[in-house]
Amino acid sequence: MKSLTTVRKKSPNYPVEFKIKMVELSHRPDISVAQLAREHGINGVVE
């Protein structure tokens, strides 16, 4: 009998500089976190 295994995708490792920039941009009143995430190709949901 065959067994199925689940392969979990590894989360990307973003450089610290990128993370800092995203946090700084997220504090701007003229852009939403969802919009910022879309523009940079990242998931806007934080777990």
The first five atom37 places (N, CA, C, CB, O) and aatype in JSON, in Angstrom:
{
  "aatype": [12, 11, 15, 10, 16, 16, 19, 1, 11, 11, 15, 14, 2, 18, 14, 19, 6, 13, 11, 9, 11, 12, 19, 6, 10, 15, 8, 1, 14, 3, 9, 15, 19, 0, 5, 10, 0, 1, 6, 8, 7, 9, 2, 7, 19, 19, 6],
  "atom_mask": [
    [1, 1, 1, 1, 1],
    [1, 1, 1, 1, 1],
    [1, 1, 1, 1, 1],
    [1, 1, 1, 1, 1],
    [1, 1, 1, 1, 1],
    [1, 1, 1, 1, 1],
    [1, 1, 1, 1, 1],
    [1, 1, 1, 1, 1],
    [1, 1, 1, 1, 1],
    [1, 1, 1, 1, 1],
    [1, 1, 1, 1, 1],
    [1, 1, 1, 1, 1],
    [1, 1, 1, 1, 1],
    [1, 1, 1, 1, 1],
    [1, 1, 1, 1, 1],
    [1, 1, 1, 1, 1],
    [1, 1, 1, 1, 1],
    [1, 1, 1, 1, 1],
    [1, 1, 1, 1, 1],
    [1, 1, 1, 1, 1],
    [1, 1, 1, 1, 1],
    [1, 1, 1, 1, 1],
    [1, 1, 1, 1, 1],
    [1, 1, 1, 1, 1],
    [1, 1, 1, 1, 1],
    [1, 1, 1, 1, 1],
    [1, 1, 1, 1, 1],
    [1, 1, 1, 1, 1],
    [1, 1, 1, 1, 1],
    [1, 1, 1, 1, 1],
    [1, 1, 1, 1, 1],
    [1, 1, 1, 1, 1],
    [1, 1, 1, 1, 1],
    [1, 1, 1, 1, 1],
    [1, 1, 1, 1, 1],
    [1, 1, 1, 1, 1],
    [1, 1, 1, 1, 1],
    [1, 1, 1, 1, 1],
    [1, 1, 1, 1, 1],
    [1, 1, 1, 1, 1],
    [1, 1, 1, 0, 1],
    [1, 1, 1, 1, 1],
    [1, 1, 1, 1, 1],
    [1, 1, 1, 0, 1],
    [1, 1, 1, 1, 1],
    [1, 1, 1, 1, 1],
    [1, 1, 1, 1, 1]
  ],
  "atom_positions": [
    [[0.84, -1.17, 0.0], [0.0, 0.0, 0.0], [0.89, 1.25, 0.0], [-0.96, -0.01, 1.22], [1.87, 1.33, 0.75]],
    [[0.55, 2.21, -0.84], [1.31, 3.45, -0.91], [0.9, 4.4, 0.2], [1.12, 4.12, -2.28], [-0.27, 4.47, 0.58]],
    [[1.87, 5.13, 0.71], [1.54, 6.16, 1.7], [1.82, 7.53, 1.09], [2.34, 5.96, 3.03], [2.79, 7.7, 0.35]],
    [[1.0, 8.47, 1.41], [1.17, 9.83, 0.92], [1.83, 10.67, 2.0], [-0.18, 10.44, 0.49], [1.45, 10.61, 3.17]],
    [[2.8, 11.45, 1.6], [3.43, 12.35, 2.56], [3.13, 13.78, 2.14], [4.97, 12.1, 2.64], [3.03, 14.09, 0.95]],
    [[3.0, 14.62, 3.11], [2.73, 16.03, 2.85], [4.05, 16.78, 2.85], [1.76, 16.62, 3.91], [4.87, 16.65, 3.76]],
    [[4.24, 17.56, 1.81], [5.44, 18.37, 1.7], [5.07, 19.79, 2.06], [6.07, 18.28, 0.27], [4.2, 20.4, 1.43]],
    [[5.72, 20.32, 3.06], [5.44, 21.69, 3.5], [6.41, 22.64, 2.82], [5.55, 21.81, 5.04], [7.62, 22.42, 2.82]],
    [[5.85, 23.71, 2.25], [6.69, 24.72, 1.62], [7.44, 25.49, 2.69], [5.86, 25.68, 0.75], [6.86, 25.89, 3.71]],
    [[8.71, 25.7, 2.45], [9.52, 26.46, 3.4], [9.23, 27.95, 3.23], [11.03, 26.17, 3.2], [9.13, 28.46, 2.12]],
    [[9.09, 28.63, 4.34], [8.85, 30.07, 4.32], [10.1, 30.78, 3.81], [8.46, 30.59, 5.73], [11.22, 30.38, 4.13]],
    [[9.9, 31.84, 3.03], [11.07, 32.57, 2.54], [11.78, 33.3, 3.68], [10.65, 33.58, 1.45], [11.17, 33.74, 4.65]],
    [[13.07, 33.4, 3.54], [13.89, 34.15, 4.5], [14.21, 35.49, 3.88], [15.19, 33.36, 4.88], [15.04, 35.59, 2.98]],
    [[13.56, 36.54, 4.37], [13.8, 37.87, 3.84], [14.95, 38.52, 4.61], [12.53, 38.74, 3.93], [15.09, 38.32, 5.82]],
    [[15.78, 39.29, 3.91], [16.88, 39.98, 4.58], [16.35, 41.0, 5.6], [17.79, 40.69, 3.55], [15.26, 41.54, 5.43]],
    [[17.13, 41.24, 6.62], [16.74, 42.18, 7.68], [16.44, 43.56, 7.1], [17.85, 42.29, 8.75], [15.49, 44.22, 7.53]],
    [[17.22, 43.99, 6.13], [17.02, 45.31, 5.52], [15.64, 45.4, 4.87], [18.12, 45.59, 4.47], [14.96, 46.43, 4.97]],
    [[15.22, 44.32, 4.21], [13.91, 44.28, 3.57], [12.8, 44.38, 4.63], [13.75, 42.98, 2.75], [11.83, 45.11, 4.46]],
    [[12.96, 43.63, 5.71], [11.97, 43.65, 6.78], [11.84, 45.04, 7.4], [12.34, 42.63, 7.86], [10.74, 45.51, 7.65]],
    [[12.97, 45.67, 7.64], [12.95, 47.02, 8.21], [12.24, 47.99, 7.28], [14.39, 47.52, 8.49], [11.43, 48.81, 7.73]],
    [[12.54, 47.89, 5.99], [11.9, 48.77, 5.02], [10.39, 48.55, 5.0], [12.49, 48.54, 3.62], [9.62, 49.52, 4.93]],
    [[9.95, 47.29, 5.06], [8.51, 46.99, 5.04], [7.82, 47.55, 6.28], [8.29, 45.47, 4.94], [6.71, 48.07, 6.19]],
    [[8.47, 47.45, 7.43], [7.89, 48.0, 8.66], [7.77, 49.51, 8.56], [8.74, 47.6, 9.9], [6.75, 50.09, 8.92]],
    [[8.83, 50.15, 8.07], [8.8, 51.61, 7.92], [7.68, 52.03, 6.97], [10.16, 52.14, 7.41], [6.95, 52.98, 7.25]],
    [[7.55, 51.34, 5.85], [6.51, 51.67, 4.87], [5.11, 51.41, 5.43], [6.71, 50.88, 3.59], [4.16, 52.12, 5.08]],
    [[4.99, 50.4, 6.28], [3.67, 50.07, 6.82], [3.13, 51.13, 7.77], [3.73, 48.74, 7.53], [1.93, 51.16, 8.06]],
    [[3.99, 52.0, 8.24], [3.56, 53.07, 9.14], [3.09, 54.32, 8.4], [4.68, 53.44, 10.08], [2.62, 55.28, 9.01]],
    [[3.23, 54.32, 7.08], [2.79, 55.47, 6.29], [1.25, 55.48, 6.23], [3.4, 55.43, 4.86], [0.64, 54.43, 6.04]],
    [[0.65, 56.64, 6.38], [-0.81, 56.71, 6.36], [-1.43, 56.52, 4.97], [-1.25, 58.03, 6.92], [-2.62, 56.25, 4.86]],
    [[-0.61, 56.67, 3.92], [-1.15, 56.61, 2.57], [-1.11, 55.23, 1.93], [-0.41, 57.57, 1.7], [-1.43, 55.09, 0.74]],
    [[-0.73, 54.19, 2.68], [-0.67, 52.84, 2.11], [-1.12, 51.83, 3.17], [0.77, 52.51, 1.62], [-0.74, 51.91, 4.34]],
    [[-1.93, 50.87, 2.73], [-2.39, 49.82, 3.65], [-1.38, 48.67, 3.64], [-3.81, 49.31, 3.26], [-0.59, 48.53, 2.71]],
    [[-1.42, 47.88, 4.68], [-0.52, 46.72, 4.77], [-0.81, 45.76, 3.62], [-0.67, 46.0, 6.13], [0.11, 45.19, 3.04]],
    [[-2.09, 45.57, 3.3], [-2.47, 44.67, 2.21], [-1.9, 45.16, 0.88], [-4.0, 44.56, 2.12], [-1.39, 44.37, 0.09]],
    [[-1.98, 46.46, 0.64], [-1.45, 47.02, -0.6], [0.07, 46.87, -0.64], [-1.84, 48.51, -0.74], [0.63, 46.51, -1.68]],
    [[0.71, 47.15, 0.45], [2.17, 47.01, 0.55], [2.58, 45.57, 0.26], [2.66, 47.45, 1.95], [3.54, 45.33, -0.47]],
    [[1.86, 44.63, 0.84], [2.17, 43.21, 0.62], [2.0, 42.84, -0.85], [1.26, 42.33, 1.49], [2.87, 42.18, -1.43]],
    [[0.9, 43.26, -1.46], [0.67, 42.96, -2.89], [1.79, 43.52, -3.75], [-0.68, 43.51, -3.35], [2.29, 42.85, -4.65]],
    [[2.17, 44.75, -3.49], [3.19, 45.41, -4.31], [4.56, 44.74, -4.19], [3.3, 46.87, -3.91], [5.39, 44.86, -5.09]],
    [[4.79, 44.04, -3.08], [6.1, 43.4, -2.88], [6.03, 41.88, -2.96], [6.66, 43.81, -1.54], [7.0, 41.19, -2.64]],
    [[4.87, 41.37, -3.38], [4.74, 39.93, -3.6], [4.82, 39.08, -2.35], [0.0, 0.0, 0.0], [5.31, 37.95, -2.39]],
    [[4.33, 39.63, -1.24], [4.33, 38.86, 0.01], [2.91, 38.72, 0.52], [5.22, 39.53, 1.07], [2.02, 39.45, 0.1]],
    [[2.69, 37.78, 1.42], [1.38, 37.53, 1.98], [1.08, 38.59, 3.03], [1.29, 36.1, 2.6], [1.9, 38.85, 3.91]],
    [[-0.09, 39.22, 2.94], [-0.46, 40.27, 3.88], [-0.99, 39.76, 5.21], [0.0, 0.0, 0.0], [-1.26, 40.55, 6.11]],
    [[-1.14, 38.45, 5.34], [-1.64, 37.86, 6.57], [-0.46, 37.52, 7.48], [-2.5, 36.59, 6.29], [0.47, 36.83, 7.07]],
    [[-0.52, 38.01, 8.69], [0.54, 37.72, 9.65], [0.0, 36.72, 10.66], [1.04, 39.01, 10.36], [-1.05, 36.93, 11.25]],
    [[0.73, 35.64, 10.85], [0.29, 34.61, 11.8], [0.99, 34.76, 13.11], [0.55, 33.21, 11.24], [0.75, 33.99, 14.03]]
  ]
}
